[in-house]
Amino acid sequence: MKNSLKINCFTTISIILTLLFVSCKTNSQTSFKSFENKKNLLISDNLKWSERMALSIMKRHPESYMIDDRTVAKWDYVHAVVLNSIEELYKKTKDKKYYNYVKSYADILIDENGDISKTYTVETYNIDLITPGSILFDLYETTQDKRYLVAMQTLRKQIEEQPRTPSGGFWHKKIYPNQMWLDGLFMGEPFYAQYTATFENGKKLDDIAKQFELIQLHATDKKTGLLYHAWDESKQMPWANKQTGTSPNFWSRSIGWYAMALVDVLDYFPKNHPKQKELVGYLNNVANALVKFQDKSGLWYQVTDKGGKAGNYLESSGSSMFTYALAKGANKGYLPKKFKTIAIKAFDGLTTQLIQVEPNGEINITQACAVAGLGGNPYRDGSYGYYINERKKDNDPKATGPFILAALELDR
C-alpha cells in the first residue's frame, strides 16, 4: 500500500513538473502566439503608420525569425533591418510586445555561451552579417546578459579581420575582392560606430569616416551628385568602368543604404570630432542630389536618374530609405529644415501610392525590388535592364523596416 502510494505521488509530481516545464517553455519561446491565434485581429486605422506596419509584420510572421518568409532561424541582415525599426518603435511606445519580438530573434540565434556560429560563418567575411549585431546593444544594456556582449565581440572581431582594398576600404564579401558596395556602408558602419563609441571610447571613428571618404571620392558622379552602386578598386570586374572602377548605374536602394548609414553613424560622432562635419557634408551632398530626381508623387524610381525610361518604376524600399534619412537628417539638424517637408511629401507618396490596406487593417507595401547585386553566378552586369527586371516583392523587409523608421521620424 505504501509503495503504491509512493508511486502515485511520484507520478502526480512528475506530471505536474512536466506540465510546468511545457508551460514555461511555451511562454519563453514567444510572446506572439496571440498574433498567430488572432488572424482576424483588426489593426485599427487610428494607429500611426509605424504601429500599423509593425503589427502587420507581426501578424504575418508571429515569430521574428520568420521575417522574409523564413521557415528556419538564420542570422541575417534583413531581419535586423526590420527589428531595428521595431526596437525604435518600442523606445517610443514602451509597448513590451515590441521589445519581446526583437529579443526572441536574438535568443533563438545566440546560444547560452553567446555563440552565433550555428548560422554565422566568419570565414565568408560577409559584411552583411554584421548588421544583426545592432539590435544587441539595447538588449545587453537592459539585461546585462553577457551572451549578447559575446556575440557583439564576435562581430567586432570580424570587422578587425575584414579584408580591405589597397586604400583601406572593407571588401563587401570575401567572394567580391577589392569591391566596396554602397550596401556595405550600412551593413557594417552603424554597428562599428556604436561599438567603438560604447566600448572603445570612440577610438575607431576615424576608420569609419574613412569608409565614407573612399566611397564619396570614388563612387560619386560629378554630374548628378548621385552615387554608383559599387566601386571596384582593382577595376578588374567586367561591370567596372575601366577608368573609374564604378558600376554603370544608380540604384535607388543602394543610395538609400548609404544615406541611412550616414544619419545612423552620425549618432556616434561628437560634434567636435574632426570628421563629423565631413560626414554631414556628405549627407547634404546626397540629399541635394536626390531632390533633383524626386518624382511629382514624392517617390523615387528604381534606377534613380531614369524616371521616364521604359520599364522603370517607383520603388518602395529606396523611397522609404530616402524618406527616413532626409527626415532624420532634418530632425537632427544635419540638413536644412526644407528636407523635412521633402520627406513628408515622400511619405505621403508611399502611403497613397504604394500602401495597400486589407479589410482587417493589415497593410502591405508594394513595388519593392526583392534583391539586386553585381557579379556572382548567374552574372549580374549592373545594366539598366538588369535593375528593372529583377523581381519585385510585396512587404520586402528592406521596405518595411525603413518605412517604420521614416514614420517614427515624421511622427506618422
Short mmCIF file of C-alpha atoms in Angstrom, two decimals:
data_model
loop_
_atom_site.label_atom_id
_atom_site.label_comp_id
_atom_site.label_asym_id
_atom_site.label_seq_id
_atom_site.Cartn_x
_atom_site.Cartn_y
_atom_site.Cartn_z
CA MET A 1 0.00 0.00 0.00
CA LYS A 2 2.83 2.36 0.93
CA ASN A 3 4.71 1.53 -2.27
CA SER A 4 1.56 2.13 -4.33
CA LEU A 5 1.02 5.46 -2.62
CA LYS A 6 4.63 6.43 -3.27
CA ILE A 7 4.29 5.54 -6.95
CA ASN A 8 1.06 7.53 -7.29
CA CYS A 9 2.60 10.54 -5.56
CA PHE A 10 5.70 10.31 -7.71
CA THR A 11 3.60 10.04 -10.88
CA THR A 12 1.45 13.02 -9.89
CA ILE A 13 4.51 15.15 -9.11
CA SER A 14 6.13 14.15 -12.42
CA ILE A 15 3.01 15.13 -14.36
CA ILE A 16 2.83 18.50 -12.59
CA LEU A 17 6.51 19.21 -13.21
CA THR A 18 6.17 18.21 -16.87
CA LEU A 19 3.18 20.49 -17.33
CA LEU A 20 5.02 23.35 -15.65
CA PHE A 21 8.07 22.80 -17.88
CA VAL A 22 5.99 22.71 -21.06
CA SER A 23 4.10 25.81 -19.96
CA CYS A 24 7.29 27.72 -19.15
CA LYS A 25 8.95 26.60 -22.36
CA THR A 26 5.94 27.66 -24.41
CA ASN A 27 5.80 31.05 -22.72
CA SER A 28 9.54 31.61 -23.10
CA GLN A 29 9.60 30.69 -26.77
CA THR A 30 7.44 33.57 -27.88
CA SER A 31 5.07 36.25 -26.74
CA PHE A 32 3.45 36.40 -30.13
CA LYS A 33 1.27 33.28 -30.31
CA SER A 34 -1.53 35.73 -29.65
CA PHE A 35 -0.91 37.13 -33.11
CA GLU A 36 -0.82 33.65 -34.61
CA ASN A 37 -4.13 32.85 -32.97
CA LYS A 38 -5.74 36.13 -33.97
CA LYS A 39 -5.51 36.10 -37.72
CA ASN A 40 -8.69 38.14 -37.81
CA LEU A 41 -7.44 40.71 -35.31
CA LEU A 42 -8.23 44.16 -36.63
CA ILE A 43 -5.41 46.66 -36.89
CA SER A 44 -7.04 50.00 -36.24
CA ASP A 45 -6.54 52.79 -38.75
CA ASN A 46 -6.46 55.10 -35.74
CA LEU A 47 -2.97 53.83 -35.01
CA LYS A 48 0.02 55.57 -36.53
CA TRP A 49 1.55 54.11 -39.66
CA SER A 50 4.59 52.95 -37.67
CA GLU A 51 2.50 50.67 -35.47
CA ARG A 52 0.22 49.58 -38.30
CA MET A 53 3.24 48.34 -40.24
CA ALA A 54 4.86 46.69 -37.21
CA LEU A 55 1.65 44.89 -36.25
CA SER A 56 1.15 43.79 -39.86
CA ILE A 57 4.64 42.30 -39.89
CA MET A 58 4.00 40.51 -36.59
CA LYS A 59 0.72 39.09 -37.86
CA ARG A 60 2.37 37.75 -40.99
CA HIS A 61 5.36 36.46 -39.02
CA PRO A 62 4.33 35.53 -35.45
CA GLU A 63 7.93 34.53 -34.69
CA SER A 64 10.52 37.17 -35.51
CA TYR A 65 12.82 34.67 -37.23
CA MET A 66 10.01 34.14 -39.79
CA ILE A 67 10.52 37.64 -41.23
CA ASP A 68 11.09 37.47 -45.00
CA ASP A 69 9.05 34.25 -45.05
CA ARG A 70 11.82 32.21 -43.45
CA THR A 71 10.98 28.80 -42.03
CA VAL A 72 14.31 28.30 -40.25
CA ALA A 73 16.04 30.81 -37.97
CA LYS A 74 19.05 32.47 -39.60
CA TRP A 75 21.48 35.26 -38.68
CA ASP A 76 20.59 37.69 -41.46
CA TYR A 77 20.66 41.39 -42.22
CA VAL A 78 17.05 41.52 -43.47
CA HIS A 79 15.78 40.59 -40.02
CA ALA A 80 17.97 43.26 -38.48
CA VAL A 81 16.60 45.95 -40.78
CA VAL A 82 13.07 45.24 -39.54
CA LEU A 83 13.95 44.53 -35.91
CA ASN A 84 16.00 47.71 -35.57
CA SER A 85 12.90 49.65 -36.58
CA ILE A 86 10.70 47.73 -34.13
CA GLU A 87 13.28 48.36 -31.42
CA GLU A 88 12.94 52.09 -32.13
CA LEU A 89 9.16 51.73 -32.02
CA TYR A 90 9.45 50.11 -28.58
CA LYS A 91 11.52 53.06 -27.33
CA LYS A 92 8.71 55.38 -28.36
CA THR A 93 5.67 53.35 -27.28
CA LYS A 94 7.12 51.34 -24.35
CA ASP A 95 4.85 48.51 -25.50
CA LYS A 96 6.64 45.35 -24.32
CA LYS A 97 5.41 43.18 -27.17
CA TYR A 98 7.77 45.03 -29.50
CA TYR A 99 10.73 44.50 -27.16
CA ASN A 100 9.89 40.81 -26.82
CA TYR A 101 9.62 40.40 -30.58
CA VAL A 102 13.15 41.75 -31.03
CA LYS A 103 14.57 39.78 -28.12
CA SER A 104 13.12 36.49 -29.36
CA TYR A 105 15.22 36.74 -32.53
CA ALA A 106 18.45 37.21 -30.59
CA ASP A 107 17.56 34.43 -28.14
CA ILE A 108 16.88 31.81 -30.78
CA LEU A 109 20.16 32.51 -32.60
CA ILE A 110 22.56 33.08 -29.71
CA ASP A 111 23.29 30.06 -27.52
CA GLU A 112 23.95 30.02 -23.79
CA ASN A 113 27.61 30.88 -24.36
CA GLY A 114 26.99 33.78 -26.74
CA ASP A 115 27.89 31.67 -29.77
CA ILE A 116 26.20 32.60 -33.08
CA SER A 117 28.08 30.11 -35.28
CA LYS A 118 25.06 27.89 -35.88
CA THR A 119 24.09 30.11 -38.83
CA TYR A 120 27.04 32.54 -38.95
CA THR A 121 30.42 31.83 -40.54
CA VAL A 122 33.12 34.44 -40.07
CA GLU A 123 35.29 32.99 -42.84
CA THR A 124 32.96 34.30 -45.54
CA TYR A 125 33.75 37.85 -44.40
CA ASN A 126 30.30 38.91 -45.50
CA ILE A 127 29.80 42.44 -44.18
CA ASP A 128 26.00 41.95 -44.34
CA LEU A 129 26.30 39.67 -41.31
CA ILE A 130 27.50 42.49 -39.06
CA THR A 131 24.09 44.17 -39.19
CA PRO A 132 22.14 41.97 -36.74
CA GLY A 133 24.59 43.00 -34.03
CA SER A 134 22.91 46.39 -33.91
CA ILE A 135 19.90 45.01 -32.04
CA LEU A 136 22.13 43.66 -29.25
CA PHE A 137 23.31 46.93 -27.67
CA ASP A 138 19.98 47.77 -26.06
CA LEU A 139 19.33 44.14 -25.14
CA TYR A 140 22.68 43.96 -23.36
CA GLU A 141 22.17 47.30 -21.63
CA THR A 142 18.72 46.25 -20.43
CA THR A 143 19.50 42.69 -19.34
CA GLN A 144 23.28 42.67 -18.74
CA ASP A 145 23.15 39.20 -20.29
CA LYS A 146 26.74 38.53 -21.35
CA ARG A 147 25.60 36.33 -24.25
CA TYR A 148 24.75 39.49 -26.14
CA LEU A 149 28.14 41.03 -25.40
CA VAL A 150 29.99 37.91 -26.56
CA ALA A 151 28.03 37.92 -29.82
CA MET A 152 28.90 41.58 -30.37
CA GLN A 153 32.56 40.84 -29.67
CA THR A 154 32.46 38.13 -32.34
CA LEU A 155 31.20 40.63 -34.89
CA ARG A 156 33.75 43.21 -33.79
CA LYS A 157 36.46 40.60 -34.42
CA GLN A 158 35.13 40.09 -37.95
CA ILE A 159 35.46 43.83 -38.60
CA GLU A 160 39.05 43.71 -37.35
CA GLU A 161 39.85 40.89 -39.77
CA GLN A 162 37.65 42.01 -42.71
CA PRO A 163 39.71 42.08 -45.93
CA ARG A 164 40.39 45.59 -47.25
CA THR A 165 41.13 47.24 -50.56
CA PRO A 166 44.62 48.76 -51.00
CA SER A 167 43.11 52.11 -49.93
CA GLY A 168 41.67 50.65 -46.72
CA GLY A 169 38.03 50.07 -47.65
CA PHE A 170 36.20 46.97 -46.45
CA TRP A 171 35.53 44.33 -49.09
CA HIS A 172 31.81 43.69 -49.37
CA LYS A 173 32.41 39.94 -49.11
CA LYS A 174 35.37 37.60 -49.45
CA ILE A 175 33.96 36.48 -52.82
CA TYR A 176 33.97 40.12 -54.04
CA PRO A 177 37.66 41.12 -53.71
CA ASN A 178 38.55 44.82 -53.71
CA GLN A 179 34.91 45.85 -54.09
CA MET A 180 33.08 48.36 -51.92
CA TRP A 181 29.29 48.43 -52.34
CA LEU A 182 27.09 51.22 -51.00
CA ASP A 183 25.09 48.50 -49.24
CA GLY A 184 28.16 47.65 -47.17
CA LEU A 185 28.35 51.10 -45.59
CA PHE A 186 25.01 50.45 -43.90
CA MET A 187 25.77 46.80 -43.13
CA GLY A 188 28.99 47.48 -41.26
CA GLU A 189 29.43 51.08 -40.17
CA PRO A 190 26.48 51.79 -37.81
CA PHE A 191 27.37 48.72 -35.71
CA TYR A 192 31.08 49.57 -35.88
CA ALA A 193 30.39 53.16 -34.81
CA GLN A 194 28.12 52.19 -31.92
CA TYR A 195 30.55 49.52 -30.74
CA THR A 196 33.60 51.77 -30.74
CA ALA A 197 31.63 54.59 -29.08
CA THR A 198 30.22 52.25 -26.43
CA PHE A 199 33.18 50.01 -25.64
CA GLU A 200 36.31 51.65 -27.08
CA ASN A 201 35.91 55.33 -26.26
CA GLY A 202 35.40 56.04 -29.96
CA LYS A 203 38.95 55.14 -30.97
CA LYS A 204 37.91 53.77 -34.38
CA LEU A 205 35.72 56.65 -35.55
CA ASP A 206 38.43 57.79 -37.97
CA ASP A 207 38.42 54.37 -39.62
CA ILE A 208 34.65 54.56 -40.00
CA ALA A 209 34.87 58.01 -41.56
CA LYS A 210 37.48 56.65 -43.98
CA GLN A 211 34.97 54.17 -45.41
CA PHE A 212 32.66 57.04 -46.32
CA GLU A 213 35.55 59.14 -47.63
CA LEU A 214 36.55 56.38 -50.06
CA ILE A 215 33.02 55.89 -51.36
CA GLN A 216 32.40 59.62 -51.62
CA LEU A 217 35.65 60.10 -53.53
CA HIS A 218 35.37 57.14 -55.89
CA ALA A 219 31.65 56.36 -56.31
CA THR A 220 30.16 59.86 -56.68
CA ASP A 221 29.13 61.03 -60.13
CA LYS A 222 30.29 64.62 -60.57
CA LYS A 223 27.47 65.49 -62.96
CA THR A 224 24.46 64.33 -60.93
CA GLY A 225 25.88 64.07 -57.41
CA LEU A 226 24.41 60.56 -57.17
CA LEU A 227 26.49 57.58 -56.13
CA TYR A 228 27.05 54.45 -58.21
CA HIS A 229 26.09 51.13 -56.66
CA ALA A 230 29.68 49.92 -56.26
CA TRP A 231 33.35 50.63 -56.79
CA ASP A 232 35.99 48.07 -57.73
CA GLU A 233 39.36 49.48 -56.73
CA SER A 234 41.15 46.90 -58.88
CA LYS A 235 38.96 47.78 -61.92
CA GLN A 236 39.02 44.10 -62.84
CA MET A 237 35.33 43.25 -62.72
CA PRO A 238 33.55 43.20 -66.10
CA TRP A 239 30.93 45.62 -64.72
CA ALA A 240 33.58 48.11 -63.58
CA ASN A 241 34.38 51.24 -65.58
CA LYS A 242 37.99 50.81 -66.72
CA GLN A 243 38.88 54.39 -65.77
CA THR A 244 36.93 54.86 -62.53
CA GLY A 245 36.13 51.34 -61.31
CA THR A 246 32.45 52.24 -60.75
CA SER A 247 29.42 50.16 -61.69
CA PRO A 248 27.33 51.61 -64.55
CA ASN A 249 24.07 52.74 -62.93
CA PHE A 250 22.44 54.43 -59.95
CA TRP A 251 20.28 52.05 -57.95
CA SER A 252 17.99 53.83 -55.51
CA ARG A 253 18.16 51.25 -52.74
CA SER A 254 21.95 51.27 -52.73
CA ILE A 255 21.93 55.06 -52.36
CA GLY A 256 19.32 54.58 -49.64
CA TRP A 257 21.64 52.26 -47.73
CA TYR A 258 24.35 54.91 -47.96
CA ALA A 259 22.10 57.76 -46.80
CA MET A 260 20.78 55.71 -43.86
CA ALA A 261 24.34 54.74 -42.93
CA LEU A 262 25.32 58.40 -42.74
CA VAL A 263 22.48 59.51 -40.48
CA ASP A 264 22.92 56.48 -38.24
CA VAL A 265 26.70 56.69 -37.76
CA LEU A 266 26.42 60.39 -37.04
CA ASP A 267 24.64 59.44 -33.81
CA TYR A 268 28.06 58.37 -32.52
CA PHE A 269 30.27 61.17 -33.86
CA PRO A 270 30.63 64.01 -31.34
CA LYS A 271 30.23 67.46 -32.88
CA ASN A 272 33.82 68.27 -32.05
CA HIS A 273 35.16 65.21 -33.86
CA PRO A 274 37.32 66.29 -36.84
CA LYS A 275 35.34 64.09 -39.26
CA GLN A 276 31.82 64.97 -38.09
CA LYS A 277 31.39 67.98 -40.38
CA GLU A 278 32.78 65.99 -43.26
CA LEU A 279 30.11 63.31 -42.85
CA VAL A 280 27.39 65.94 -42.50
CA GLY A 281 28.66 67.41 -45.75
CA TYR A 282 28.35 64.05 -47.50
CA LEU A 283 24.76 63.77 -46.27
CA ASN A 284 23.96 67.23 -47.63
CA ASN A 285 25.55 66.33 -50.96
CA VAL A 286 23.45 63.20 -51.43
CA ALA A 287 20.27 64.90 -50.14
CA ASN A 288 20.62 67.75 -52.63
CA ALA A 289 21.27 65.28 -55.44
CA LEU A 290 18.22 63.17 -54.57
CA VAL A 291 15.82 66.12 -54.61
CA LYS A 292 16.56 66.64 -58.30
CA PHE A 293 15.23 63.17 -59.09
CA GLN A 294 12.19 63.05 -56.78
CA ASP A 295 9.06 62.27 -58.78
CA LYS A 296 6.00 64.51 -58.51
CA SER A 297 4.41 61.69 -56.47
CA GLY A 298 7.11 62.24 -53.85
CA LEU A 299 8.76 58.90 -54.64
CA TRP A 300 11.91 57.78 -56.43
CA TYR A 301 12.44 55.33 -59.27
CA GLN A 302 14.27 52.01 -59.15
CA VAL A 303 17.01 53.43 -61.40
CA THR A 304 17.26 56.82 -59.78
CA ASP A 305 18.07 59.11 -62.71
CA LYS A 306 15.96 57.46 -65.43
CA GLY A 307 12.41 58.16 -64.30
CA GLY A 308 10.93 58.50 -67.77
CA LYS A 309 12.57 55.44 -69.30
CA ALA A 310 10.56 52.37 -70.29
CA GLY A 311 10.37 49.71 -67.60
CA ASN A 312 11.48 51.89 -64.72
CA TYR A 313 9.12 52.06 -61.74
CA LEU A 314 8.53 53.90 -58.47
CA GLU A 315 10.26 51.71 -55.90
CA SER A 316 9.29 51.44 -52.24
CA SER A 317 12.48 50.39 -50.43
CA GLY A 318 14.69 53.15 -51.82
CA SER A 319 11.91 55.70 -51.36
CA SER A 320 11.39 54.62 -47.73
CA MET A 321 15.12 54.80 -47.04
CA PHE A 322 15.39 58.29 -48.53
CA THR A 323 12.37 59.41 -46.50
CA TYR A 324 13.93 58.18 -43.28
CA ALA A 325 17.37 59.65 -43.99
CA LEU A 326 16.03 63.05 -45.01
CA ALA A 327 13.61 63.24 -42.07
CA LYS A 328 16.19 62.17 -39.50
CA GLY A 329 18.81 64.44 -41.07
CA ALA A 330 16.48 67.40 -40.75
CA ASN A 331 15.36 66.44 -37.22
CA LYS A 332 18.97 66.18 -36.07
CA GLY A 333 19.96 69.46 -37.67
CA TYR A 334 22.34 67.89 -40.19
CA LEU A 335 20.14 69.02 -43.07
CA PRO A 336 18.21 72.25 -43.64
CA LYS A 337 14.58 72.20 -42.44
CA LYS A 338 13.26 72.10 -46.01
CA PHE A 339 14.23 68.43 -46.18
CA LYS A 340 11.60 67.63 -43.54
CA THR A 341 8.97 68.94 -45.97
CA ILE A 342 10.52 66.89 -48.76
CA ALA A 343 10.40 63.80 -46.52
CA ILE A 344 6.73 64.43 -45.69
CA LYS A 345 5.92 64.60 -49.40
CA ALA A 346 7.76 61.33 -49.91
CA PHE A 347 5.95 59.62 -47.02
CA ASP A 348 2.59 60.79 -48.36
CA GLY A 349 3.60 59.29 -51.70
CA LEU A 350 4.33 55.97 -50.04
CA THR A 351 1.02 55.83 -48.19
CA THR A 352 -1.11 56.94 -51.15
CA GLN A 353 0.70 55.18 -53.99
CA LEU A 354 2.36 52.05 -52.62
CA ILE A 355 0.49 51.03 -49.44
CA GLN A 356 -2.49 48.68 -49.68
CA VAL A 357 -4.85 48.18 -46.72
CA GLU A 358 -6.53 44.81 -46.12
CA PRO A 359 -10.10 44.60 -44.71
CA ASN A 360 -8.67 43.62 -41.30
CA GLY A 361 -6.43 46.70 -41.29
CA GLU A 362 -3.24 44.85 -42.18
CA ILE A 363 -1.09 46.95 -44.50
CA ASN A 364 1.11 45.88 -47.40
CA ILE A 365 3.87 47.86 -49.05
CA THR A 366 4.22 47.10 -52.75
CA GLN A 367 6.72 47.71 -55.57
CA ALA A 368 9.85 46.68 -53.67
CA CYS A 369 12.83 45.30 -55.54
CA ALA A 370 13.48 41.93 -53.90
CA VAL A 371 17.22 41.82 -54.47
CA ALA A 372 19.95 43.26 -56.68
CA GLY A 373 23.70 42.89 -56.78
CA LEU A 374 26.73 42.76 -59.04
CA GLY A 375 28.81 39.89 -60.40
CA GLY A 376 28.13 36.46 -58.99
CA ASN A 377 26.65 33.44 -60.74
CA PRO A 378 24.39 33.93 -62.64
CA TYR A 379 26.30 37.07 -63.55
CA ARG A 380 24.74 40.47 -62.77
CA ASP A 381 26.08 43.21 -65.02
CA GLY A 382 24.59 46.30 -63.35
CA SER A 383 22.91 47.40 -66.58
CA TYR A 384 19.67 49.35 -66.69
CA GLY A 385 17.90 46.24 -68.00
CA TYR A 386 19.23 44.19 -65.11
CA TYR A 387 17.89 46.52 -62.39
CA ILE A 388 14.42 46.97 -63.84
CA ASN A 389 13.96 43.25 -64.44
CA GLU A 390 14.90 41.95 -61.02
CA ARG A 391 11.82 40.53 -59.31
CA LYS A 392 9.61 42.63 -57.05
CA LYS A 393 8.25 41.53 -53.69
CA ASP A 394 5.44 42.97 -51.58
CA ASN A 395 6.35 43.56 -47.93
CA ASP A 396 10.03 43.06 -48.52
CA PRO A 397 11.92 43.74 -45.24
CA LYS A 398 14.14 46.29 -47.00
CA ALA A 399 10.97 48.35 -47.45
CA THR A 400 9.00 47.59 -44.28
CA GLY A 401 11.82 48.36 -41.84
CA PRO A 402 12.78 51.75 -43.33
CA PHE A 403 9.07 52.61 -43.67
CA ILE A 404 8.66 52.21 -39.89
CA LEU A 405 11.78 54.31 -39.25
CA ALA A 406 10.51 57.03 -41.60
CA ALA A 407 7.11 57.01 -39.89
CA LEU A 408 8.77 57.36 -36.48
CA GLU A 409 10.90 60.30 -37.61
CA LEU A 410 7.81 62.01 -39.01
CA ASP A 411 5.56 61.00 -36.09
CA ARG A 412 3.14 59.41 -38.53
#
